Amino acid sequence: MSGNKIVVYKEPGVVEVEDHDVPTLEIPPEVAKATGMSRKADHGVILRTVSTNICGSDQHMVRGRTTAPPGQTLGHEITGEIVEKGSDVQFLDVGDICTVPFNIACGRCRNCREGHTGVCLNVNPGRAGSAYGYVDMGGWEGGQAQYVLVPFADFNLIKFPSREQALAKILDLTMLSDIFPTGYHGAYTAGVTTGSTVYVAGAGPVGLAAAYSAQLLGAAVVIVGDLNADRLAQARSFGCETVDVSQDATLEDQVAEILGINEVDCAVDAVGFEATGHGAGAGEAPAAVLNSIMSITRAAGRLGIPGLYVTGDPGAPDDDAKEGTLKVRLGLGWAKSHSFTTGQCPVLRYNRGLMMSILHDKAHIADAVNATVIPLDEAPQGYRDFDQGAAKKYVLDPNGLIPKAA
């Protein structure tokens, strides 16, 4: 290990691939200082990255829509091979290929013990919850890189049973680090079950993963809404109905054309705070999706909200939205007795079951999200294409380990 190429945010709209030092078995100094933990991470491993993905959450930072500083390393969707392990790692070995939850979790605090690994109390001095390569998440280096440190490895990592099978199915398995569990979490917490009618707002990768997950959970009809024609076509490719929210016809009317009634059993917000209002020529409206899913979800229905909302958005359209204060019609949700689930997906709650579904050919998430492999050096172009609305999920291959057949 002579060096470590890694993707770095430089300024709004600009990322570059830089040469950094190879990570060592040490946690970030700010985490150690705040928690009293030893910097030496005997509980951690160093991974050689097999695959790492560009996420819509990364794109928020790259657009300048968060408080991410220049120099912020990127990447929280990681699958890798262990090349070094600490002395306290008991159940994993060098050579194992593992999936990495994007949540960094200690496995020891109250929240982790209760299964809330998305809001671990010990790995981020600033707030509950942490992630690799993300603003305000504790200073952990990003995984859009050749090598990455994973702390508390025995708790966080899941080893794939077969190296050959893992590499053969890597384009599906790489989605276990974030978007497949996140989409599934959105559908599951929305109460999707056998025979449900479901509306998914957003046909980006998380929205497509949520729609695909709704099908796995037994939904009768899954309707996906977006204003990007290519992404809507991708949703139709695996059996979803679609609505174009840039049209002047109301969302209720478009849903009624499909279902015969203008409401669904449950809904998922896979858009988040950079939402656009409904209709031709509509501008940015941060609460638009939250309000629309309340309007079309039946009374006593449930809403899953995996779409990202932030507490600091310098590019927001008004001062309230800059601090995450949105004009949400909570009275409507209250009157309809809606249930809401928000926040980071606790990936460890779902990723083993979803892994088994992939390994046994019950789930083909890579096809649903149009997984597209590019070299690490092409990450800047991948970010630009993704920002322009490409109907693809970009998978980076930092070390040339993804088989050509995949």
Tab-separated table of C-alpha atoms in Angstrom:
chain	number	residue	atom	x	y	z
A	1	MET	CA	0.000	0.000	0.000
A	2	SER	CA	2.005	2.941	-1.297
A	3	GLY	CA	-0.753	5.565	-1.484
A	4	ASN	CA	-4.463	6.178	-1.411
A	5	LYS	CA	-6.379	7.918	-4.170
A	6	ILE	CA	-9.547	9.490	-2.778
A	7	VAL	CA	-12.366	11.725	-4.059
A	8	VAL	CA	-12.408	15.182	-2.469
A	9	TYR	CA	-14.931	18.050	-2.556
A	10	LYS	CA	-13.136	21.255	-3.567
A	11	GLU	CA	-15.889	23.827	-4.116
A	12	PRO	CA	-19.491	23.836	-5.358
A	13	GLY	CA	-19.624	21.759	-8.519
A	14	VAL	CA	-16.022	20.581	-8.285
A	15	VAL	CA	-14.561	17.300	-7.039
A	16	GLU	CA	-11.077	15.963	-7.647
A	17	VAL	CA	-9.233	12.704	-7.095
A	18	GLU	CA	-6.276	13.352	-4.790
A	19	ASP	CA	-3.399	11.302	-3.408
A	20	HIS	CA	-3.640	10.873	0.363
A	21	ASP	CA	-1.804	8.714	2.857
A	22	VAL	CA	-3.020	5.168	3.305
A	23	PRO	CA	-5.291	5.045	6.377
A	24	THR	CA	-3.979	3.594	9.619
A	25	LEU	CA	-5.744	1.891	12.507
A	26	GLU	CA	-6.508	5.204	14.234
A	27	ILE	CA	-9.810	6.975	14.812
A	28	PRO	CA	-10.188	10.716	14.055
A	29	PRO	CA	-8.579	12.872	16.768
A	30	GLU	CA	-11.771	14.861	17.359
A	31	VAL	CA	-13.681	11.664	18.141
A	32	ALA	CA	-10.990	10.434	20.502
A	33	LYS	CA	-10.770	13.783	22.308
A	34	ALA	CA	-14.537	14.107	22.791
A	35	THR	CA	-15.188	10.533	23.900
A	36	GLY	CA	-12.034	9.600	25.747
A	37	MET	CA	-11.466	6.662	23.410
A	38	SER	CA	-7.955	5.620	22.517
A	39	ARG	CA	-6.941	6.795	19.061
A	40	LYS	CA	-5.515	3.350	18.388
A	41	ALA	CA	-8.285	1.350	16.718
A	42	ASP	CA	-7.483	-2.234	17.665
A	43	HIS	CA	-11.162	-2.885	16.925
A	44	GLY	CA	-10.812	-1.734	13.300
A	45	VAL	CA	-9.722	-2.978	9.896
A	46	ILE	CA	-8.264	-1.448	6.762
A	47	LEU	CA	-10.183	-2.367	3.622
A	48	ARG	CA	-8.984	-2.356	0.051
A	49	THR	CA	-12.070	-1.017	-1.665
A	50	VAL	CA	-13.715	-3.393	-4.123
A	51	SER	CA	-16.581	-1.055	-5.011
A	52	THR	CA	-17.862	2.293	-3.796
A	53	ASN	CA	-20.798	4.265	-5.109
A	54	ILE	CA	-21.741	7.867	-5.794
A	55	CYS	CA	-24.802	8.729	-3.696
A	56	GLY	CA	-27.372	11.473	-3.984
A	57	SER	CA	-26.396	12.526	-0.469
A	58	ASP	CA	-22.860	13.146	-1.733
A	59	GLN	CA	-24.362	15.251	-4.505
A	60	HIS	CA	-25.988	17.596	-1.979
A	61	MET	CA	-22.512	18.418	-0.655
A	62	VAL	CA	-20.989	18.768	-4.100
A	63	ARG	CA	-23.724	21.203	-5.153
A	64	GLY	CA	-22.803	23.381	-2.193
A	65	ARG	CA	-26.096	22.696	-0.447
A	66	THR	CA	-24.535	21.741	2.894
A	67	THR	CA	-21.889	23.263	5.155
A	68	ALA	CA	-19.218	20.839	3.862
A	69	PRO	CA	-15.816	22.563	3.819
A	70	PRO	CA	-13.389	22.422	0.889
A	71	GLY	CA	-11.249	19.329	1.353
A	72	GLN	CA	-14.122	17.173	2.617
A	73	THR	CA	-13.415	13.604	1.527
A	74	LEU	CA	-16.369	11.760	0.013
A	75	GLY	CA	-17.953	8.360	-0.084
A	76	HIS	CA	-20.009	6.295	2.355
A	77	GLU	CA	-21.147	3.366	0.186
A	78	ILE	CA	-18.311	0.857	0.564
A	79	THR	CA	-17.618	-2.805	-0.127
A	80	GLY	CA	-14.094	-3.999	0.489
A	81	GLU	CA	-11.505	-6.662	1.203
A	82	ILE	CA	-9.740	-6.725	4.569
A	83	VAL	CA	-5.992	-6.163	4.137
A	84	GLU	CA	-5.134	-5.347	7.761
A	85	LYS	CA	-6.926	-5.903	11.051
A	86	GLY	CA	-6.479	-4.754	14.611
A	87	SER	CA	-5.578	-7.074	17.452
A	88	ASP	CA	-9.114	-6.931	18.899
A	89	VAL	CA	-10.865	-8.059	15.702
A	90	GLN	CA	-11.914	-11.593	16.555
A	91	PHE	CA	-14.299	-12.836	13.886
A	92	LEU	CA	-12.972	-11.444	10.596
A	93	ASP	CA	-9.791	-12.228	8.697
A	94	VAL	CA	-7.506	-10.685	6.102
A	95	GLY	CA	-8.922	-11.576	2.676
A	96	ASP	CA	-12.582	-11.446	3.719
A	97	ILE	CA	-14.817	-9.381	1.413
A	98	CYS	CA	-17.372	-7.440	3.428
A	99	THR	CA	-20.191	-4.961	3.085
A	100	VAL	CA	-19.864	-1.774	5.128
A	101	PRO	CA	-22.973	-0.030	6.525
A	102	PHE	CA	-22.713	3.680	5.823
A	103	ASN	CA	-23.596	4.277	9.485
A	104	ILE	CA	-20.533	4.184	11.717
A	105	ALA	CA	-21.636	2.569	14.972
A	106	CYS	CA	-19.785	1.536	18.114
A	107	GLY	CA	-22.076	-1.379	19.002
A	108	ARG	CA	-21.784	-0.460	22.680
A	109	CYS	CA	-23.918	2.617	23.376
A	110	ARG	CA	-27.605	2.556	24.313
A	111	ASN	CA	-28.772	3.391	20.795
A	112	CYS	CA	-26.642	0.704	19.154
A	113	ARG	CA	-27.808	-1.881	21.695
A	114	GLU	CA	-31.401	-0.984	20.853
A	115	GLY	CA	-30.753	-1.323	17.097
A	116	HIS	CA	-30.624	2.405	16.313
A	117	THR	CA	-27.223	2.265	14.627
A	118	GLY	CA	-27.963	5.344	12.536
A	119	VAL	CA	-27.730	7.475	15.684
A	120	CYS	CA	-24.777	5.972	17.557
A	121	LEU	CA	-23.814	8.122	20.522
A	122	ASN	CA	-20.052	7.511	20.567
A	123	VAL	CA	-18.627	8.152	17.087
A	124	ASN	CA	-19.465	11.796	16.380
A	125	PRO	CA	-18.733	14.596	18.876
A	126	GLY	CA	-21.213	16.979	17.261
A	127	ARG	CA	-24.408	14.946	17.220
A	128	ALA	CA	-25.825	11.447	17.313
A	129	GLY	CA	-25.025	9.470	14.173
A	130	SER	CA	-22.023	9.251	11.905
A	131	ALA	CA	-20.976	8.238	8.409
A	132	TYR	CA	-17.866	7.955	6.274
A	133	GLY	CA	-16.872	10.995	4.236
A	134	TYR	CA	-19.758	13.255	5.195
A	135	VAL	CA	-20.128	16.760	6.566
A	136	ASP	CA	-20.655	17.063	10.350
A	137	MET	CA	-20.353	13.311	10.787
A	138	GLY	CA	-17.275	13.069	12.964
A	139	GLY	CA	-14.360	13.527	10.587
A	140	TRP	CA	-14.131	9.949	9.322
A	141	GLU	CA	-12.382	9.692	5.955
A	142	GLY	CA	-14.491	8.887	2.917
A	143	GLY	CA	-14.686	5.586	1.106
A	144	GLN	CA	-14.547	6.762	-2.515
A	145	ALA	CA	-10.956	5.698	-2.207
A	146	GLN	CA	-8.588	2.813	-2.692
A	147	TYR	CA	-8.383	2.125	1.051
A	148	VAL	CA	-10.545	2.995	4.050
A	149	LEU	CA	-10.562	2.472	7.815
A	150	VAL	CA	-13.617	0.735	9.271
A	151	PRO	CA	-13.835	0.933	13.100
A	152	PHE	CA	-15.596	-1.549	15.389
A	153	ALA	CA	-15.291	-4.031	12.554
A	154	ASP	CA	-16.744	-7.110	14.249
A	155	PHE	CA	-19.948	-5.183	14.889
A	156	ASN	CA	-20.214	-3.209	11.647
A	157	LEU	CA	-19.063	-5.559	8.903
A	158	ILE	CA	-20.862	-8.479	7.306
A	159	LYS	CA	-18.590	-10.941	5.527
A	160	PHE	CA	-19.831	-12.457	2.286
A	161	PRO	CA	-19.834	-16.270	2.550
A	162	SER	CA	-18.092	-16.856	-0.781
A	163	ARG	CA	-15.457	-14.663	-2.421
A	164	GLU	CA	-16.296	-15.955	-5.901
A	165	GLN	CA	-20.018	-15.416	-5.437
A	166	ALA	CA	-19.437	-11.957	-3.968
A	167	LEU	CA	-17.408	-10.821	-6.971
A	168	ALA	CA	-19.896	-12.342	-9.410
A	169	LYS	CA	-22.772	-10.448	-7.757
A	170	ILE	CA	-20.814	-7.349	-6.761
A	171	LEU	CA	-23.089	-4.887	-8.569
A	172	ASP	CA	-26.015	-6.048	-6.460
A	173	LEU	CA	-24.036	-6.491	-3.245
A	174	THR	CA	-22.463	-3.027	-3.454
A	175	MET	CA	-25.948	-1.582	-2.920
A	176	LEU	CA	-26.104	-3.137	0.589
A	177	SER	CA	-23.978	-0.350	2.065
A	178	ASP	CA	-26.750	2.216	1.685
A	179	ILE	CA	-29.370	2.526	-1.010
A	180	PHE	CA	-30.910	-0.945	-0.895
A	181	PRO	CA	-31.398	-0.935	2.903
A	182	THR	CA	-32.352	2.754	2.794
A	183	GLY	CA	-34.975	2.180	0.114
A	184	TYR	CA	-36.218	-0.908	1.915
A	185	HIS	CA	-36.366	1.045	5.189
A	186	GLY	CA	-38.491	3.691	3.492
A	187	ALA	CA	-40.934	1.104	2.161
A	188	TYR	CA	-40.965	-1.010	5.324
A	189	THR	CA	-41.553	1.904	7.692
A	190	ALA	CA	-44.316	3.143	5.369
A	191	GLY	CA	-46.082	-0.128	6.106
A	192	VAL	CA	-45.880	-1.671	2.638
A	193	THR	CA	-47.263	-5.191	2.674
A	194	THR	CA	-49.124	-7.662	0.493
A	195	GLY	CA	-51.572	-5.807	-1.740
A	196	SER	CA	-50.501	-2.278	-0.803
A	197	THR	CA	-50.772	0.654	-3.169
A	198	VAL	CA	-47.643	2.760	-2.802
A	199	TYR	CA	-46.440	6.150	-4.008
A	200	VAL	CA	-42.681	6.770	-4.120
A	201	ALA	CA	-41.602	10.371	-4.628
A	202	GLY	CA	-38.334	10.482	-6.534
A	203	ALA	CA	-36.857	8.189	-9.187
A	204	GLY	CA	-33.216	8.639	-8.246
A	205	PRO	CA	-31.357	5.564	-6.992
A	206	VAL	CA	-32.906	5.617	-3.499
A	207	GLY	CA	-36.396	6.093	-4.931
A	208	LEU	CA	-35.862	3.229	-7.369
A	209	ALA	CA	-34.551	1.083	-4.508
A	210	ALA	CA	-37.626	1.980	-2.448
A	211	ALA	CA	-39.926	1.095	-5.355
A	212	TYR	CA	-38.135	-2.204	-5.916
A	213	SER	CA	-38.297	-2.922	-2.183
A	214	ALA	CA	-42.026	-2.218	-2.165
A	215	GLN	CA	-42.400	-4.908	-4.810
A	216	LEU	CA	-40.354	-7.329	-2.684
A	217	LEU	CA	-42.681	-6.577	0.224
A	218	GLY	CA	-45.717	-7.520	-1.851
A	219	ALA	CA	-47.171	-4.236	-3.061
A	220	ALA	CA	-49.951	-4.543	-5.617
A	221	VAL	CA	-49.133	-1.243	-7.340
A	222	VAL	CA	-46.059	0.968	-6.999
A	223	ILE	CA	-46.313	4.468	-8.481
A	224	VAL	CA	-43.123	6.501	-8.857
A	225	GLY	CA	-43.210	10.270	-9.316
A	226	ASP	CA	-40.434	12.412	-10.782
A	227	LEU	CA	-39.873	15.097	-13.418
A	228	ASN	CA	-36.972	13.326	-15.158
A	229	ALA	CA	-38.210	11.294	-18.125
A	230	ASP	CA	-35.191	8.965	-18.205
A	231	ARG	CA	-35.511	8.131	-14.530
A	232	LEU	CA	-39.234	7.507	-14.904
A	233	ALA	CA	-38.461	5.142	-17.784
A	234	GLN	CA	-36.038	3.309	-15.494
A	235	ALA	CA	-38.833	2.873	-12.934
A	236	ARG	CA	-41.127	1.454	-15.610
A	237	SER	CA	-38.392	-1.012	-16.642
A	238	PHE	CA	-39.120	-3.166	-13.587
A	239	GLY	CA	-42.879	-2.798	-13.502
A	240	CYS	CA	-43.663	0.464	-11.743
A	241	GLU	CA	-46.374	2.890	-12.775
A	242	THR	CA	-45.161	6.482	-13.116
A	243	VAL	CA	-46.389	10.051	-12.881
A	244	ASP	CA	-44.617	13.144	-14.205
A	245	VAL	CA	-44.853	15.816	-11.519
A	246	SER	CA	-43.765	18.521	-13.969
A	247	GLN	CA	-47.172	18.220	-15.658
A	248	ASP	CA	-49.954	20.594	-14.674
A	249	ALA	CA	-52.370	17.782	-13.830
A	250	THR	CA	-52.494	17.413	-10.059
A	251	LEU	CA	-50.777	14.498	-8.384
A	252	GLU	CA	-54.150	13.337	-7.064
A	253	ASP	CA	-55.603	13.276	-10.585
A	254	GLN	CA	-52.619	11.372	-11.976
A	255	VAL	CA	-52.846	8.800	-9.183
A	256	ALA	CA	-56.591	8.464	-9.797
A	257	GLU	CA	-55.936	7.694	-13.462
A	258	ILE	CA	-53.874	4.693	-12.372
A	259	LEU	CA	-55.803	3.424	-9.343
A	260	GLY	CA	-59.331	4.722	-9.894
A	261	ILE	CA	-59.075	6.633	-6.608
A	262	ASN	CA	-56.882	9.588	-5.741
A	263	GLU	CA	-55.067	8.148	-2.731
A	264	VAL	CA	-52.616	5.386	-1.856
A	265	ASP	CA	-52.169	3.213	1.207
A	266	CYS	CA	-48.682	4.511	1.963
A	267	ALA	CA	-45.938	6.716	0.566
A	268	VAL	CA	-42.167	7.200	0.570
A	269	ASP	CA	-40.246	10.472	0.282
A	270	ALA	CA	-36.989	9.649	-1.520
A	271	VAL	CA	-36.318	13.259	-2.574
A	272	GLY	CA	-35.506	15.275	0.535
A	273	PHE	CA	-34.821	18.957	0.977
A	274	GLU	CA	-33.932	19.872	-2.628
A	275	ALA	CA	-37.517	19.197	-3.718
A	276	THR	CA	-39.223	20.922	-6.631
A	277	GLY	CA	-42.837	22.089	-6.578
A	278	HIS	CA	-45.554	20.471	-8.671
A	279	GLY	CA	-46.428	21.591	-12.190
A	280	ALA	CA	-44.756	23.111	-15.231
A	281	GLY	CA	-42.104	25.683	-14.376
A	282	ALA	CA	-42.278	25.058	-10.625
A	283	GLY	CA	-39.242	26.133	-8.647
A	284	GLU	CA	-37.577	24.715	-5.573
A	285	ALA	CA	-39.934	24.132	-2.666
A	286	PRO	CA	-38.262	22.232	0.192
A	287	ALA	CA	-41.485	20.955	1.779
A	288	ALA	CA	-43.241	20.108	-1.492
A	289	VAL	CA	-42.762	16.360	-1.324
A	290	LEU	CA	-43.633	16.068	2.367
A	291	ASN	CA	-46.874	17.936	1.757
A	292	SER	CA	-47.746	16.025	-1.397
A	293	ILE	CA	-47.301	12.592	0.169
A	294	MET	CA	-49.581	13.619	3.018
A	295	SER	CA	-52.181	14.809	0.531
A	296	ILE	CA	-52.361	11.503	-1.366
A	297	THR	CA	-51.925	9.013	1.501
A	298	ARG	CA	-55.133	7.646	3.012
A	299	ALA	CA	-56.196	8.415	6.554
A	300	ALA	CA	-54.271	6.234	9.032
A	301	GLY	CA	-51.592	5.621	6.410
A	302	ARG	CA	-47.874	5.656	7.050
A	303	LEU	CA	-45.072	7.702	5.482
A	304	GLY	CA	-41.464	6.559	5.169
A	305	ILE	CA	-39.051	9.474	4.789
A	306	PRO	CA	-35.526	8.310	3.897
A	307	GLY	CA	-34.969	11.442	1.789
A	308	LEU	CA	-32.320	13.675	3.358
A	309	TYR	CA	-33.242	16.801	5.327
A	310	VAL	CA	-30.507	18.992	6.822
A	311	THR	CA	-30.073	21.602	9.525
A	312	GLY	CA	-27.778	23.760	7.402
A	313	ASP	CA	-28.407	24.594	3.730
A	314	PRO	CA	-26.648	27.737	2.471
A	315	GLY	CA	-28.397	27.512	-0.907
A	316	ALA	CA	-31.949	27.263	0.420
A	317	PRO	CA	-34.631	29.521	-1.110
A	318	ASP	CA	-35.468	31.281	2.184
A	319	ASP	CA	-33.938	31.962	5.584
A	320	ASP	CA	-36.077	29.411	7.412
A	321	ALA	CA	-35.106	26.624	5.024
A	322	LYS	CA	-31.434	27.494	5.478
A	323	GLU	CA	-31.690	26.045	8.970
A	324	GLY	CA	-34.080	23.225	8.082
A	325	THR	CA	-37.295	24.953	9.126
A	326	LEU	CA	-39.842	24.017	6.467
A	327	LYS	CA	-43.481	24.884	5.820
A	328	VAL	CA	-44.855	21.403	6.406
A	329	ARG	CA	-48.639	20.944	6.646
A	330	LEU	CA	-48.436	19.064	9.916
A	331	GLY	CA	-52.097	19.824	10.564
A	332	LEU	CA	-53.004	17.768	7.494
A	333	GLY	CA	-50.912	14.835	8.663
A	334	TRP	CA	-52.399	15.100	12.145
A	335	ALA	CA	-55.964	15.250	10.825
A	336	LYS	CA	-55.330	12.095	8.751
A	337	SER	CA	-53.615	10.277	11.668
A	338	HIS	CA	-50.483	9.698	9.625
A	339	SER	CA	-47.408	8.029	11.066
A	340	PHE	CA	-43.979	9.344	9.997
A	341	THR	CA	-40.565	7.648	10.122
A	342	THR	CA	-37.530	9.806	9.379
A	343	GLY	CA	-33.763	9.751	9.757
A	344	GLN	CA	-30.778	7.700	8.672
A	345	CYS	CA	-31.555	4.106	7.842
A	346	PRO	CA	-30.102	1.733	10.479
A	347	VAL	CA	-28.455	-0.423	7.811
A	348	LEU	CA	-27.574	-3.320	10.110
A	349	ARG	CA	-31.281	-3.916	10.685
A	350	TYR	CA	-31.748	-4.966	7.062
A	351	ASN	CA	-28.522	-5.734	5.227
A	352	ARG	CA	-28.090	-9.391	6.161
A	353	GLY	CA	-31.578	-10.315	4.960
A	354	LEU	CA	-31.164	-8.303	1.783
A	355	MET	CA	-27.766	-9.943	1.225
A	356	MET	CA	-29.392	-13.366	1.405
A	357	SER	CA	-32.038	-12.259	-1.080
A	358	ILE	CA	-29.288	-11.245	-3.501
A	359	LEU	CA	-27.148	-14.333	-3.010
A	360	HIS	CA	-30.139	-16.596	-3.619
A	361	ASP	CA	-31.356	-14.689	-6.697
A	362	LYS	CA	-34.482	-13.227	-5.111
A	363	ALA	CA	-33.326	-9.625	-5.570
A	364	HIS	CA	-31.642	-7.941	-8.531
A	365	ILE	CA	-31.290	-4.392	-7.287
A	366	ALA	CA	-28.438	-3.483	-9.692
A	367	ASP	CA	-30.775	-3.826	-12.671
A	368	ALA	CA	-33.448	-1.727	-10.975
A	369	VAL	CA	-31.089	1.196	-10.334
A	370	ASN	CA	-29.085	0.765	-13.574
A	371	ALA	CA	-25.707	0.189	-11.907
A	372	THR	CA	-22.909	1.567	-14.101
A	373	VAL	CA	-19.218	0.923	-13.362
A	374	ILE	CA	-16.597	3.649	-13.888
A	375	PRO	CA	-12.958	3.950	-12.744
A	376	LEU	CA	-12.168	6.047	-9.680
A	377	ASP	CA	-10.384	8.598	-11.857
A	378	GLU	CA	-13.665	9.240	-13.693
A	379	ALA	CA	-15.513	10.133	-10.484
A	380	PRO	CA	-15.586	13.889	-11.323
A	381	GLN	CA	-17.357	13.145	-14.609
A	382	GLY	CA	-19.678	10.721	-12.830
A	383	TYR	CA	-20.676	13.475	-10.416
A	384	ARG	CA	-21.346	15.854	-13.300
A	385	ASP	CA	-23.466	13.307	-15.186
A	386	PHE	CA	-25.388	12.357	-12.052
A	387	ASP	CA	-26.065	16.017	-11.317
A	388	GLN	CA	-27.517	16.363	-14.824
A	389	GLY	CA	-30.053	13.647	-14.025
A	390	ALA	CA	-28.460	10.517	-15.505
A	391	ALA	CA	-30.697	7.524	-14.816
A	392	LYS	CA	-27.759	5.529	-13.480
A	393	LYS	CA	-26.217	4.471	-10.202
A	394	TYR	CA	-22.495	5.076	-10.595
A	395	VAL	CA	-20.268	2.392	-9.072
A	396	LEU	CA	-16.595	3.289	-8.720
A	397	ASP	CA	-13.885	0.629	-9.169
A	398	PRO	CA	-10.871	2.061	-7.302
A	399	ASN	CA	-8.605	-0.982	-7.504
A	400	GLY	CA	-9.742	-2.730	-10.680
A	401	LEU	CA	-11.293	-5.570	-8.683
A	402	ILE	CA	-14.784	-5.562	-10.223
A	403	PRO	CA	-14.931	-8.410	-12.746
A	404	LYS	CA	-15.462	-7.324	-16.336
A	405	ALA	CA	-18.479	-9.628	-16.542
A	406	ALA	CA	-20.170	-7.646	-13.761
